[in-house]
CSV table of C-alpha atoms in Angstrom, one decimal:
chain,number,residue,atom,x,y,z
V,1,MET,CA,19.5,72.2,24.8
V,2,ALA,CA,18.9,68.9,25.2
V,3,THR,CA,21.3,66.6,23.3
V,4,LYS,CA,20.7,63.6,21.6
V,5,LYS,CA,22.3,60.3,22.8
V,6,LYS,CA,23.9,57.9,20.3
V,7,PRO,CA,22.9,54.6,20.4
V,8,ALA,CA,25.2,52.1,21.9
V,9,ALA,CA,27.5,50.5,19.1
V,10,LYS,CA,26.5,46.6,18.7
V,11,LYS,CA,28.6,43.6,18.8
V,12,PRO,CA,29.1,42.0,15.7
V,13,VAL,CA,27.7,38.3,15.9
V,14,ALA,CA,29.7,35.1,15.7
V,15,LYS,CA,27.7,32.4,13.1
V,16,LYS,CA,27.5,29.1,14.4
V,17,PRO,CA,28.5,26.8,10.9
V,18,VAL,CA,25.3,25.1,9.5
V,19,ALA,CA,25.2,21.0,9.3
V,20,LYS,CA,24.1,20.1,5.7
V,21,LYS,CA,20.6,18.6,6.1
V,22,ALA,CA,20.4,15.1,5.4
V,23,SER,CA,17.7,16.1,2.3
V,24,ALA,CA,21.2,18.3,0.8
V,25,LYS,CA,23.1,14.5,0.8
V,26,LYS,CA,20.2,12.5,-1.2
V,27,ALA,CA,20.1,15.3,-3.5
V,28,VAL,CA,23.5,14.9,-4.5
V,29,ALA,CA,22.6,10.9,-4.4
V,30,ALA,CA,19.8,11.6,-6.7
V,31,LYS,CA,21.8,13.8,-9.2
V,32,SER,CA,24.8,10.6,-9.4
V,33,ASP,CA,21.6,8.2,-9.9
V,34,GLN,CA,21.1,10.6,-13.2
V,35,ALA,CA,24.4,10.4,-14.9
V,36,LYS,CA,23.5,6.3,-16.1
V,37,GLY,CA,21.6,7.7,-18.9
V,38,PRO,CA,18.5,10.1,-20.1
V,39,ARG,CA,15.2,10.2,-18.3
V,40,ALA,CA,12.7,7.3,-19.8
V,41,GLY,CA,10.7,9.4,-22.4
V,42,SER,CA,12.7,12.4,-23.0
V,43,LYS,CA,13.5,14.0,-26.2
V,44,THR,CA,17.2,12.3,-26.0
V,45,ALA,CA,16.2,8.7,-25.2
V,46,MET,CA,13.7,9.0,-28.5
V,47,LEU,CA,17.1,10.9,-30.4
V,48,LEU,CA,19.2,7.6,-29.1
V,49,ASP,CA,16.2,4.7,-30.3
V,50,LEU,CA,16.1,6.3,-33.8
V,51,LEU,CA,20.3,6.4,-34.2
V,52,GLY,CA,20.2,3.0,-32.4
V,53,GLY,CA,20.0,0.0,-35.5
V,54,LYS,CA,20.6,1.4,-39.0
V,55,GLY,CA,19.7,4.6,-37.6
V,56,SER,CA,17.5,7.5,-39.0
V,57,THR,CA,17.4,10.6,-41.8
V,58,VAL,CA,17.9,14.0,-40.4
V,59,GLU,CA,14.2,14.5,-41.8
V,60,LYS,CA,12.6,11.9,-39.7
V,61,MET,CA,14.2,12.5,-36.9
V,62,CYS,CA,13.7,16.1,-37.1
V,63,GLU,CA,9.6,15.5,-37.6
V,64,ALA,CA,9.6,13.1,-34.4
V,65,LEU,CA,11.3,15.3,-32.6
V,66,GLY,CA,9.7,18.8,-33.4
V,67,TRP,CA,13.0,19.9,-33.8
V,68,GLN,CA,15.0,21.6,-36.5
V,69,ALA,CA,17.8,20.5,-37.8
V,70,HIS,CA,20.1,22.5,-36.1
V,71,THR,CA,18.6,21.8,-33.3
V,72,LEU,CA,19.0,18.1,-33.9
V,73,ARG,CA,22.8,18.7,-34.8
V,74,ALA,CA,23.2,20.4,-32.2
V,75,ALA,CA,21.6,17.9,-29.9
V,76,LEU,CA,24.2,15.0,-31.7
V,77,THR,CA,27.0,17.2,-30.9
V,78,ARG,CA,26.6,15.9,-26.7
V,79,LEU,CA,25.1,13.1,-26.7
V,80,PRO,CA,24.8,11.2,-23.5
V,81,ASN,CA,27.6,8.8,-22.0
V,82,GLY,CA,30.0,9.4,-24.5
V,83,ALA,CA,28.4,8.0,-27.5
V,84,LYS,CA,29.3,9.5,-30.9
V,85,ALA,CA,26.6,9.5,-34.0
V,86,GLU,CA,28.3,9.1,-37.3
V,87,ARG,CA,27.0,10.3,-40.5
V,88,THR,CA,26.2,9.3,-43.9
V,89,ARG,CA,25.1,10.9,-46.7
V,90,GLU,CA,23.3,9.4,-49.7
V,91,ASP,CA,21.7,10.7,-52.9
V,92,GLY,CA,22.6,13.9,-51.1
V,93,VAL,CA,20.2,12.5,-47.6
V,94,THR,CA,22.2,13.0,-44.9
V,95,SER,CA,21.1,10.2,-41.8
V,96,TYR,CA,22.8,9.6,-38.6
V,97,LYS,CA,23.3,6.2,-36.8
V,98,LEU,CA,25.0,5.6,-33.7
V,99,ALA,CA,28.8,4.8,-33.7
């Protein structure tokens, strides 16, 4: 009766450290450039434009952005660059402007 030979045990192969690619460094630099403000034409940029000056009502902002009121209120809580929105309510109409 013939016996089967066991395959020889493989030695573990040490992994070589991989240097970071130049493209990864460029991606990190690009992210820091984006932190300066919203992209031109984005909904966040449109929202900041609507809030500037005298501000705008919730109804007008929802219509301009195509959002529901709860989505607008959520976006107002996380404006870029530490901007704050100030709320006023007159005659049952809520409006916001940049503080």
